[in-house]
XYZ file of C-alpha atoms in Angstrom:
742
model
C -68.012 10.809 -45.568
C -64.824 9.949 -47.733
C -63.269 13.090 -46.281
C -63.623 12.078 -42.741
C -62.508 8.454 -43.653
C -59.155 9.778 -45.226
C -58.895 12.040 -42.507
C -58.881 9.092 -39.955
C -56.432 7.108 -42.086
C -54.073 9.847 -41.682
C -54.359 10.108 -37.803
C -54.090 6.416 -37.715
C -50.775 6.291 -40.076
C -49.447 9.437 -37.509
C -50.136 7.154 -34.329
C -48.650 4.242 -35.797
C -45.602 5.862 -36.907
C -45.565 7.548 -33.269
C -45.288 3.632 -31.860
C -42.547 2.626 -34.412
C -40.559 5.971 -32.989
C -41.126 5.164 -29.434
C -40.329 1.354 -29.892
C -37.342 2.161 -31.646
C -36.001 4.850 -29.467
C -36.523 2.561 -26.442
C -34.844 -0.462 -28.078
C -31.800 1.982 -28.696
C -32.060 3.155 -25.377
C -32.207 -0.226 -24.045
C -29.248 -1.372 -26.385
C -27.155 1.837 -24.664
C -27.905 0.541 -21.237
C -26.903 -3.163 -22.107
C -23.588 -1.815 -23.409
C -22.518 -1.167 -19.956
C -21.051 -4.139 -17.884
C -22.901 -4.548 -14.669
C -21.051 -5.006 -11.567
C -22.439 -6.863 -8.483
C -21.532 -4.729 -5.228
C -21.709 -6.418 -1.882
C -22.051 -3.827 0.845
C -23.211 -3.707 4.586
C -26.393 -1.488 5.309
C -26.190 -0.996 9.046
C -23.681 2.265 8.353
C -25.922 5.232 7.837
C -24.863 7.712 6.103
C -22.080 5.301 4.429
C -24.433 2.604 3.372
C -28.150 2.357 4.067
C -31.438 1.485 2.640
C -34.090 3.916 1.695
C -37.824 3.933 1.774
C -37.589 2.019 -1.529
C -35.206 -0.817 -0.270
C -32.435 0.629 -2.582
C -28.941 1.019 -1.300
C -27.761 4.624 -0.905
C -25.015 6.511 1.086
C -21.688 8.288 0.690
C -20.168 5.004 -0.055
C -22.689 3.905 -2.436
C -22.691 7.115 -4.632
C -19.150 7.313 -4.585
C -18.971 3.999 -6.149
C -21.743 4.866 -8.466
C -19.741 7.901 -9.726
C -16.739 5.994 -10.156
C -18.329 3.090 -11.637
C -19.886 5.414 -14.127
C -16.450 6.872 -15.101
C -15.029 3.491 -15.466
C -17.828 2.373 -17.882
C -19.612 0.037 -15.302
C -23.014 -0.059 -14.172
C -23.442 -1.056 -10.532
C -26.101 -3.506 -8.679
C -25.873 -3.369 -5.112
C -26.375 -6.520 -3.021
C -26.910 -6.406 0.749
C -24.291 -8.152 2.782
C -25.568 -11.492 3.899
C -22.327 -12.818 5.644
C -21.423 -11.827 9.203
C -18.130 -10.500 8.201
C -16.440 -8.865 4.923
C -13.722 -11.909 5.107
C -16.911 -14.434 4.845
C -18.292 -12.261 1.996
C -15.083 -12.199 0.023
C -15.495 -16.241 -0.408
C -18.877 -15.683 -1.947
C -18.302 -15.682 -5.986
C -21.888 -14.041 -6.431
C -20.307 -10.819 -5.651
C -17.860 -9.216 -7.977
C -16.770 -6.709 -5.598
C -17.238 -5.697 -1.878
C -17.057 -2.430 -0.002
C -15.755 -1.128 2.276
C -11.949 -1.990 2.334
C -9.196 -0.137 4.391
C -6.470 -2.415 2.647
C -6.013 -5.887 1.144
C -7.225 -8.886 3.560
C -7.694 -12.492 3.381
C -10.979 -13.984 3.369
C -11.886 -16.598 5.777
C -10.717 -19.325 3.551
C -7.263 -17.775 2.957
C -8.102 -16.101 -0.463
C -6.218 -13.079 -0.940
C -7.881 -10.065 -2.148
C -6.886 -6.919 -4.214
C -8.214 -3.621 -3.544
C -8.572 -0.099 -5.497
C -7.206 3.447 -4.932
C -8.279 5.179 -2.490
C -12.156 6.758 -2.623
C -11.761 8.859 0.459
C -10.639 8.617 3.979
C -12.789 7.897 6.933
C -11.828 9.360 10.033
C -12.227 6.985 13.234
C -13.235 8.930 16.519
C -14.190 7.549 19.828
C -17.603 8.331 21.864
C -17.945 8.125 25.664
C -20.501 8.815 28.237
C -20.742 12.723 29.408
C -17.702 14.015 27.622
C -15.397 11.417 29.784
C -11.866 12.423 28.877
C -9.663 9.556 27.745
C -5.976 10.183 28.904
C -4.144 7.021 27.304
C -5.860 4.594 24.487
C -3.276 2.084 25.215
C -5.327 1.434 28.669
C -8.885 1.347 27.991
C -11.572 -1.011 26.960
C -13.300 -0.237 23.490
C -16.295 -1.460 22.033
C -16.906 -2.145 18.492
C -19.455 -3.632 15.929
C -18.641 -7.427 14.825
C -18.787 -6.272 11.403
C -15.658 -3.832 11.885
C -13.598 -6.855 12.784
C -11.015 -5.930 10.126
C -10.790 -2.453 11.840
C -10.635 -4.082 15.169
C -7.306 -6.004 13.936
C -5.657 -2.729 12.936
C -6.706 -0.976 16.204
C -5.112 -3.768 18.166
C -1.870 -3.264 16.237
C -1.406 0.419 16.910
C -2.660 0.259 20.513
C -1.669 -3.214 21.767
C -2.715 -1.945 25.281
C -6.142 -1.557 24.233
C -8.895 -4.363 25.169
C -11.417 -4.486 22.072
C -15.019 -6.225 22.897
C -17.317 -6.985 19.770
C -21.283 -6.597 19.525
C -23.753 -7.483 17.232
C -25.369 -3.561 17.080
C -24.886 -0.128 18.295
C -27.465 -0.418 20.780
C -25.471 -3.496 22.329
C -22.410 -1.016 22.362
C -24.323 1.851 23.849
C -25.583 -0.786 26.914
C -22.294 -1.879 27.196
C -20.782 1.593 27.539
C -23.451 2.768 30.090
C -22.850 -0.249 32.201
C -19.005 0.443 32.406
C -18.131 -2.996 30.581
C -16.301 -0.452 28.152
C -14.741 2.906 28.669
C -15.629 4.356 24.871
C -17.022 3.195 21.597
C -15.336 3.264 18.459
C -16.398 3.654 14.938
C -15.814 5.978 11.932
C -16.931 9.681 12.375
C -19.146 9.872 9.575
C -21.470 6.953 11.388
C -21.393 8.849 14.581
C -22.798 11.874 12.748
C -25.835 9.802 11.941
C -25.959 7.603 15.372
C -25.587 10.675 17.705
C -28.607 12.225 16.327
C -30.777 9.737 18.458
C -32.470 11.501 21.112
C -31.384 8.762 23.851
C -28.086 8.821 23.188
C -27.873 12.689 24.490
C -25.236 11.450 27.080
C -22.901 10.326 24.557
C -20.301 12.497 23.043
C -17.468 12.150 20.460
C -14.167 13.238 21.032
C -12.945 16.231 19.088
C -9.616 14.323 17.922
C -9.349 11.747 15.233
C -7.981 8.366 16.353
C -6.558 7.504 12.877
C -7.914 7.900 9.690
C -8.710 4.724 7.225
C -8.789 4.206 3.452
C -12.094 3.650 1.818
C -11.545 1.235 -0.984
C -13.155 -1.249 -3.386
C -11.965 -4.896 -3.111
C -12.389 -8.280 -4.656
C -10.842 -11.885 -4.882
C -7.049 -11.465 -6.129
C -7.657 -12.919 -9.744
C -7.237 -12.251 -13.235
C -10.928 -11.036 -13.708
C -10.336 -9.120 -10.164
C -7.264 -7.509 -11.208
C -8.951 -6.221 -14.673
C -11.858 -5.008 -12.606
C -9.850 -2.883 -10.016
C -7.924 -1.598 -12.686
C -10.773 -0.217 -14.650
C -12.182 1.148 -11.466
C -9.071 2.683 -10.614
C -9.156 4.834 -13.885
C -12.952 5.728 -12.701
C -11.677 6.950 -9.196
C -8.843 8.599 -10.721
C -11.059 10.422 -12.806
C -13.497 11.346 -9.988
C -12.886 15.188 -9.083
C -12.606 16.188 -5.429
C -15.491 18.673 -5.851
C -17.777 15.517 -6.516
C -16.506 13.524 -3.386
C -16.767 16.556 -1.318
C -20.309 17.214 -2.596
C -21.661 13.653 -1.836
C -19.748 13.665 1.675
C -21.408 16.846 2.527
C -24.825 16.349 1.046
C -25.084 13.192 3.165
C -23.590 14.488 6.585
C -25.336 18.072 6.631
C -28.803 16.315 6.517
C -30.524 14.863 9.428
C -31.008 11.496 8.299
C -32.144 9.858 11.500
C -35.696 9.419 11.678
C -37.440 9.500 14.953
C -39.681 6.642 16.047
C -42.352 7.038 18.685
C -40.274 6.519 21.905
C -37.626 9.181 19.963
C -40.237 11.902 20.090
C -41.257 10.646 23.637
C -37.751 11.195 24.834
C -36.916 14.204 23.082
C -40.139 16.034 23.501
C -41.930 14.178 26.451
C -42.423 17.119 28.574
C -43.114 19.571 25.987
C -46.053 17.411 24.755
C -47.467 17.616 28.209
C -48.207 21.273 27.649
C -50.639 20.240 25.250
C -51.814 22.171 21.721
C -51.171 25.818 23.292
C -47.235 25.060 22.990
C -47.615 23.337 19.801
C -46.819 26.153 17.332
C -43.754 27.475 19.676
C -42.656 23.768 19.495
C -42.613 23.767 15.629
C -40.750 26.986 15.649
C -37.979 25.596 18.299
C -37.800 22.228 16.231
C -37.176 24.509 13.000
C -34.684 26.505 14.491
C -33.105 23.508 16.104
C -32.746 21.677 12.788
C -31.430 24.755 10.925
C -28.619 25.250 13.861
C -27.519 21.706 13.601
C -27.670 21.909 9.507
C -25.180 24.878 9.777
C -23.237 23.286 12.515
C -22.812 19.992 10.634
C -21.971 21.844 7.370
C -19.172 24.062 9.329
C -17.595 20.921 10.719
C -17.724 19.108 7.335
C -15.929 21.974 5.722
C -13.503 21.975 8.624
C -12.762 18.348 8.343
C -12.307 18.600 4.607
C -10.152 21.574 4.644
C -8.172 21.619 7.904
C -6.134 18.579 9.775
C -7.834 18.222 13.160
C -4.502 17.608 14.921
C -2.110 20.170 13.884
C -4.538 22.488 12.791
C -3.145 23.342 9.421
C -4.907 23.056 6.147
C -5.374 19.180 4.973
C -4.123 18.093 1.724
C -7.455 19.111 0.175
C -7.506 22.664 1.690
C -3.827 22.919 0.753
C -4.596 22.037 -3.154
C -7.419 25.033 -3.126
C -5.324 27.485 -1.075
C -2.262 26.884 -3.406
C -4.324 27.640 -6.785
C -5.979 30.709 -5.271
C -2.535 32.259 -3.893
C -0.850 31.236 -7.408
C -3.761 33.154 -9.225
C -4.013 36.023 -6.882
C -0.070 36.336 -6.738
C 1.340 36.075 -10.607
C 4.430 37.702 -9.836
C 5.324 36.097 -6.786
C 8.383 33.400 -6.901
C 7.218 30.544 -5.173
C 9.140 27.140 -4.192
C 6.843 24.103 -2.845
C 8.696 21.587 -0.575
C 7.632 18.065 0.632
C 9.061 17.171 4.233
C 9.119 14.343 6.472
C 10.970 12.950 9.463
C 12.786 9.863 9.056
C 12.224 6.975 11.012
C 8.836 8.730 12.513
C 7.410 5.065 13.211
C 10.257 4.393 15.595
C 9.539 7.980 17.181
C 6.247 6.584 18.030
C 7.478 3.335 19.077
C 9.940 4.577 21.478
C 8.136 7.717 22.888
C 4.631 6.506 22.336
C 1.918 8.021 19.772
C 0.902 10.928 21.984
C 4.655 12.073 21.833
C 4.797 11.787 18.095
C 1.406 14.021 17.916
C 2.763 16.540 19.955
C 6.248 16.649 17.819
C 3.552 17.246 14.780
C 1.836 19.737 16.178
C 5.245 21.545 17.248
C 6.287 21.244 13.934
C 2.987 22.733 12.388
C 2.998 25.674 15.146
C 6.649 26.869 14.492
C 5.908 26.569 10.824
C 2.984 28.958 11.015
C 4.859 31.371 13.220
C 7.118 32.374 10.466
C 4.685 31.930 7.342
C 3.107 35.174 5.888
C -0.441 35.446 4.574
C 0.304 34.499 1.145
C 1.939 31.414 2.280
C 0.584 27.792 2.931
C 1.235 24.989 4.712
C -0.619 21.184 4.861
C -0.582 18.206 6.297
C -0.814 15.273 3.706
C -0.784 12.344 6.039
C 1.339 11.047 9.127
C 4.714 13.197 9.456
C 4.328 14.456 5.671
C 4.020 18.204 5.265
C 3.925 20.130 2.255
C 4.641 24.128 2.339
C 4.275 26.922 -0.427
C 6.791 29.325 0.444
C 8.180 32.454 -0.902
C 11.569 31.684 -2.863
C 13.907 33.594 -0.872
C 17.073 31.709 -1.972
C 19.714 30.367 0.217
C 19.208 33.198 2.548
C 15.412 32.166 3.121
C 16.462 28.603 3.308
C 19.034 29.189 5.886
C 16.661 31.457 7.970
C 14.036 28.734 8.085
C 16.380 26.145 9.437
C 17.143 28.456 12.102
C 13.693 29.356 12.934
C 11.943 26.415 12.465
C 13.924 23.047 11.578
C 16.700 23.328 14.331
C 13.823 23.591 16.933
C 12.047 20.452 15.567
C 15.278 18.627 15.397
C 16.082 19.359 19.198
C 12.193 18.723 20.206
C 13.298 15.637 22.266
C 16.780 16.983 23.290
C 14.849 19.867 24.978
C 12.820 17.631 26.521
C 15.997 15.566 28.348
C 15.621 12.427 25.594
C 18.640 11.579 23.843
C 17.160 11.604 20.253
C 17.609 14.042 17.652
C 14.819 14.338 14.963
C 16.011 14.058 11.185
C 14.004 15.639 8.489
C 14.242 15.283 4.787
C 12.946 17.826 2.503
C 12.613 18.239 -1.145
C 12.245 21.426 -3.205
C 10.537 22.230 -6.354
C 10.830 25.582 -8.048
C 7.413 26.899 -9.404
C 7.622 27.411 -13.316
C 5.576 29.823 -15.359
C 3.465 27.004 -16.232
C 2.581 26.089 -12.694
C 0.988 29.830 -12.459
C -0.880 29.420 -15.680
C -2.240 25.389 -15.223
C -1.726 24.853 -11.482
C -1.520 21.281 -10.947
C -0.721 21.202 -7.058
C -0.409 17.084 -6.945
C 2.119 17.564 -9.924
C 4.231 19.879 -8.264
C 3.701 17.687 -4.776
C 5.376 14.668 -6.895
C 8.177 16.583 -8.117
C 9.014 17.957 -4.549
C 8.499 14.073 -3.104
C 11.069 12.883 -6.022
C 13.550 15.363 -4.391
C 12.762 14.203 -1.173
C 13.419 10.715 -2.004
C 16.511 11.161 -3.104
C 17.426 12.898 0.045
C 16.144 10.162 2.035
C 18.060 7.070 -0.137
C 21.624 8.906 0.341
C 20.954 8.376 3.955
C 21.171 11.959 4.573
C 18.649 14.726 6.138
C 18.364 18.581 5.228
C 17.042 19.138 1.664
C 17.501 18.618 -2.218
C 15.924 19.874 -5.301
C 14.216 18.132 -7.917
C 15.884 16.580 -10.495
C 13.923 15.711 -13.852
C 16.377 12.676 -14.404
C 15.097 11.245 -11.194
C 11.442 12.072 -12.012
C 11.808 9.917 -14.927
C 13.457 6.734 -12.955
C 10.855 7.187 -10.581
C 8.190 6.936 -13.399
C 10.133 3.766 -14.677
C 10.106 2.152 -11.409
C 6.277 2.558 -10.785
C 5.772 0.895 -14.259
C 7.793 -1.955 -12.816
C 6.058 -2.230 -9.637
C 2.342 -1.689 -11.058
C 2.921 -4.307 -13.852
C 4.628 -7.094 -11.427
C 1.276 -9.137 -10.662
C 0.453 -9.083 -14.219
C 3.892 -9.828 -15.462
C 3.965 -12.802 -13.328
C 0.366 -13.945 -14.393
C 1.181 -13.474 -18.096
C 4.690 -14.929 -18.299
C 6.317 -12.094 -18.860
C 8.456 -12.769 -16.034
C 10.474 -16.211 -16.543
C 13.009 -18.594 -14.594
C 16.059 -19.477 -16.624
C 18.645 -21.601 -15.305
C 22.390 -21.317 -15.345
C 24.322 -24.713 -15.430
C 26.762 -25.492 -12.493
C 29.848 -27.666 -13.503
C 32.909 -29.463 -12.288
C 35.740 -28.365 -13.958
C 37.767 -31.396 -13.107
C 35.428 -34.193 -14.394
C 33.051 -31.880 -16.740
C 30.210 -32.982 -15.017
C 26.862 -30.773 -14.591
C 26.596 -30.789 -10.803
C 23.249 -28.480 -10.789
C 22.047 -25.060 -11.677
C 20.988 -21.625 -10.435
C 17.636 -20.455 -11.266
C 17.697 -16.695 -12.341
C 14.985 -14.132 -13.131
C 14.354 -12.797 -16.784
C 11.929 -9.959 -17.556
C 10.444 -9.224 -21.001
C 8.379 -6.138 -20.237
C 5.309 -5.645 -22.692
C 6.278 -1.901 -22.963
C 9.867 -1.546 -21.584
C 11.444 -4.591 -23.374
C 13.843 -6.668 -21.661
C 14.407 -5.321 -18.084
C 18.022 -6.280 -16.471
C 17.404 -8.233 -13.206
C 19.970 -5.263 -11.627
C 17.138 -2.927 -12.390
C 13.868 -4.584 -11.256
C 14.929 -6.330 -8.238
C 16.327 -3.365 -6.148
C 13.178 -1.574 -7.172
C 11.165 -4.514 -6.040
C 13.003 -4.837 -3.003
C 12.931 -1.187 -1.996
C 8.843 -1.434 -2.441
C 8.469 -4.498 -0.628
C 7.299 -6.676 -3.503
C 10.535 -8.883 -3.914
C 8.872 -11.842 -1.709
C 5.913 -12.002 -4.450
C 8.612 -12.413 -6.885
C 10.672 -14.786 -5.087
C 7.728 -16.866 -3.948
C 6.997 -17.232 -7.838
C 10.382 -18.404 -8.764
C 10.264 -21.049 -5.877
C 7.421 -22.259 -7.039
C 8.195 -22.630 -10.749
C 11.647 -24.362 -9.757
C 9.746 -26.864 -7.864
C 7.153 -27.390 -10.642
C 10.445 -27.944 -12.965
C 12.122 -30.128 -10.812
C 8.836 -32.547 -10.294
C 8.578 -32.732 -13.979
C 12.160 -33.629 -14.301
C 12.048 -36.311 -11.568
C 8.683 -37.690 -13.441
C 11.499 -37.988 -16.547
C 13.739 -39.741 -14.315
C 16.183 -36.942 -13.926
C 17.443 -36.029 -10.615
C 18.802 -32.423 -10.827
C 19.444 -29.805 -8.057
C 19.006 -26.194 -8.239
C 19.970 -23.246 -6.140
C 17.530 -20.634 -5.467
C 18.070 -17.034 -3.721
C 16.197 -15.714 -0.860
C 16.897 -12.343 0.682
C 16.752 -10.743 4.048
C 13.488 -9.111 2.879
C 11.679 -12.408 2.383
C 12.793 -13.643 5.971
C 11.440 -10.290 7.091
C 8.432 -10.738 5.352
C 7.802 -14.312 5.723
C 9.256 -15.288 9.303
C 8.818 -19.154 8.836
C 10.823 -19.559 5.434
C 12.255 -22.799 6.528
C 8.606 -24.330 6.926
C 7.622 -22.592 3.620
C 10.357 -24.748 1.984
C 9.361 -27.735 3.760
C 5.594 -27.224 2.648
C 7.069 -26.742 -0.850
C 9.011 -30.252 -1.559
C 6.259 -32.142 0.314
C 3.677 -30.636 -2.440
C 5.812 -31.197 -5.285
C 7.224 -34.630 -3.939
C 10.722 -33.552 -3.838
C 13.707 -34.379 -1.613
C 15.705 -31.631 0.175
C 18.955 -32.434 -1.461
C 17.061 -31.038 -4.774
C 17.159 -27.132 -3.537
C 19.990 -25.377 -2.468
C 19.387 -22.069 -0.440
C 21.650 -18.945 -1.340
C 21.584 -16.111 1.023
C 23.904 -13.464 0.278
C 26.610 -12.288 2.336
C 25.568 -8.924 2.829
C 22.261 -10.202 4.423
C 24.096 -12.168 6.892
C 26.251 -9.139 7.732
C 23.267 -6.995 8.094
C 20.486 -9.097 9.786
C 22.850 -11.923 11.182
C 20.565 -13.163 14.421
C 17.281 -13.672 12.227
C 19.007 -15.250 9.046
C 21.551 -17.319 10.966
C 18.480 -18.753 12.665
C 16.655 -19.337 9.301
C 19.731 -20.978 8.269
C 20.113 -23.377 10.936
C 16.394 -24.554 10.652
C 16.775 -24.913 6.842
C 19.747 -27.066 7.487
C 17.675 -29.154 10.118
C 15.090 -30.035 7.341
C 17.846 -31.135 5.120
C 18.407 -28.351 2.819
C 21.830 -27.274 1.865
C 22.453 -23.537 2.605
C 24.968 -21.581 0.538
C 26.951 -17.973 1.081
C 26.251 -16.228 -1.995
C 28.879 -13.526 -3.009
C 31.424 -14.092 -0.803
C 34.351 -11.530 -1.371
C 32.098 -9.196 -2.872
C 33.495 -6.754 -0.154
C 31.153 -6.880 2.635
C 33.384 -9.931 4.360
C 33.645 -10.449 8.079
C 35.756 -13.440 8.757
C 34.179 -13.952 11.958
C 31.041 -15.054 10.118
C 32.599 -17.858 8.873
C 32.851 -19.027 12.425
C 29.391 -18.142 13.412
C 27.073 -18.954 10.579
C 25.630 -22.394 9.771
C 26.119 -22.953 5.932
C 27.335 -25.747 3.953
C 28.756 -24.405 0.844
C 30.496 -21.082 0.009
C 29.852 -19.335 -3.136
C 33.029 -17.239 -4.070
C 32.202 -14.018 -6.142
C 35.404 -14.483 -8.554
C 34.667 -11.060 -9.813
C 36.848 -10.111 -6.557
C 40.000 -11.436 -8.742
C 38.801 -9.197 -11.942
C 37.992 -6.043 -9.808
C 40.064 -3.051 -9.716
C 43.350 -3.382 -8.134
C 46.582 -5.377 -8.059
C 45.582 -8.539 -10.048
C 48.732 -10.608 -8.387
C 47.253 -9.446 -4.778
C 44.116 -10.312 -5.893
C 45.408 -13.927 -6.968
C 47.094 -14.510 -3.649
C 43.803 -13.566 -1.615
C 41.609 -15.757 -3.708
C 43.845 -18.441 -3.382
C 44.075 -18.311 0.444
C 40.161 -17.830 0.504
C 39.809 -21.018 -1.124
C 42.295 -22.709 1.047
C 40.676 -21.594 4.247
C 37.091 -22.865 3.206
C 38.386 -26.077 2.413
C 40.359 -26.427 5.846
C 36.701 -25.272 7.625
C 35.269 -28.143 5.887
C 33.037 -26.320 3.788
C 32.113 -26.945 0.042
C 33.075 -24.422 -2.520
C 31.612 -23.207 -5.464
C 33.006 -19.807 -7.635
C 30.855 -17.952 -10.136
C 31.538 -15.525 -12.669
C 34.013 -17.560 -14.351
C 34.653 -16.097 -17.736
C 37.564 -17.858 -19.505
C 39.915 -20.860 -19.391
C 42.639 -19.407 -17.107
C 40.438 -18.420 -14.731
C 38.850 -21.839 -14.608
C 42.698 -23.228 -14.343
C 43.518 -21.135 -11.504
C 40.676 -22.177 -9.645
C 41.134 -25.810 -10.194
C 44.942 -25.573 -9.522
C 44.046 -23.801 -6.031
C 41.269 -26.417 -5.010
C 38.332 -25.253 -6.214
C 36.668 -27.379 -9.096
C 33.348 -26.487 -8.945
C 32.339 -23.437 -10.833
C 29.622 -21.443 -12.803
C 29.890 -18.780 -15.137
C 29.817 -17.542 -18.989
C 32.651 -19.588 -19.999
C 30.615 -22.673 -19.490
C 27.310 -21.281 -20.212
C 25.088 -18.197 -19.912
C 21.471 -18.413 -18.195
C 19.133 -20.284 -20.303
C 15.158 -20.626 -20.746
C 14.249 -23.698 -19.132
C 13.651 -25.350 -22.825
C 17.399 -24.565 -23.799
C 18.756 -25.618 -20.493
C 17.087 -29.038 -20.809
C 18.910 -29.385 -24.022
C 22.486 -28.502 -22.541
C 24.583 -31.801 -21.819
C 27.710 -32.829 -20.379
C 28.801 -33.384 -23.938
C 28.819 -29.744 -24.421
C 31.111 -29.131 -21.317
C 33.340 -32.221 -22.466
C 33.697 -30.675 -26.047
C 34.256 -27.171 -24.648
C 37.167 -28.311 -22.669
C 38.573 -30.642 -25.594
C 38.464 -27.408 -27.420
C 40.489 -25.198 -25.263
C 42.551 -27.792 -23.803
């Protein structure tokens, strides 16, 4: 009896320990789960196989699985929400969502909020569908039906094909009805969705065109806030760490399956006649259906492999196929010397604009054809995007390069000339010579980057032909990338500051204004010279973002000074890039002074002389409108070497800003003084105001005053100052300086 009791106690103890173990393990597991930050992801679910709901009402699909994989790499856990808004722009205003999908590029929400997008998860090709294999000859002359949820894509298409008429519908069925009634000539959606939709039996009369109209990026987006920026930055790390094999596997998995589920009417439509034969043909029907499914699956898999590894337009390898082929060739031919070139056509956009997209496509196809004619089996050519081709070629020295120029490049250059058009195609190429390390550890993207740096150098020098990779240029490119990538964070964190350099009247010793200048104390690179970061931002198209920040900060400071009873005037710079980016610059400044309660005389607009020389019509019109609003417009850097006297007759400016470094540059100093004195007299006789910048000592200041220029700016009076030090700078400081020198 006692033995049984002890035995029961032992069993009870073991059971308790097991329960405690399970509870502890579960708690640890829960804790692990809790440690991952949850992201709420908004997606549409009417785009199978990209996004759709399975039988358990869970969001799945290519886009959903790619998002889960990238988020997992970035340390996130995702929670999908079905988009309840009509469009992505509407959903962007809903703060319940952390991020949204899919984006092709950054857009503004319905309320005007800007967005920020991630790196590309994949490329989604868009194709058109017609009835009974109808051949579409010109995309600029057709009516196209699309879903309303693809409104953003429709805007992009309208820009690409301005002659195309686009009608939007609620559902695919509505689109198909419109196509069959002749309301539209074709339907447009991405190829993955078509691979699902066209499985519907009643759509047998629909057929997809073989060529891709265009490919759109597939990205994640959110509102452009500090929190949004942090999320996207982390997600980009996950996306960057996502292997291509994983992406391709996800796409292949969904596109090779027959995801469409037949309803009753589908079965009647597909097998109605067969069903009338009765049960005797049932077994045969099963066999036929199985064979049909197997054949369909094989075809889908083959098409997907072709889509992944080959460019549908030119027939050469896609970038994914090129990567795989290069690795394969390097491993099979370790003793063969190779070079990798990155090639593109200068101003290809203007070729499309002038001759049409079809002519541009013919040129690319011709380029691919001529290249493949001279290439051997152990070489490779791929198309990255647009007019960018990459080639792995035997390293045959100058002889091989000249032969390729004669056999391929010269034919491409004369493509339009041989077709009776006066247009010579210009090609820029960058060449990277592979090293032993490239054979041991092939990193194709890195090789392409090296070749791209060399090509960029050729393009920057306004040349064509080819150039070889230079490691110093690579380092410069990395630094430029660091500058470009950190601009939004630098503006938000205060790394970029607005400094002020006083402008004085040398005759009276009075401070007459100041010029607003940028200074950047980079968190990693330290103080960066404006001479370095401004050209980089201009080249990347981001200088407008920087200038908008400066203009806004100047207006904030002017408002604060006005409230303190101090009426100041500040000169701000605008560039030709700003006017091209924001056509209505005059109205932008008008809204700024209205918002901050300023008067137009408090802001002087400086436009460089080079901008007037290069984009005279556009900038002259902007200057005229600025003056109509009451702003004073200045020509900056006058005399810097680009002067055209006729501009003084044509341009509407109030003040000329003389670059006094003209006098201190190379050449005969006496001749320089004579030129400067006559420039001052000429400006005064024309009735324009004048200020000289770059004044560095007393003798220069006296020379300017003696020749009729009293307003000055430069290190002799004061260097640019942070706003706190500028506010402390006083006219007594100027007076003391002049007494000391005098």
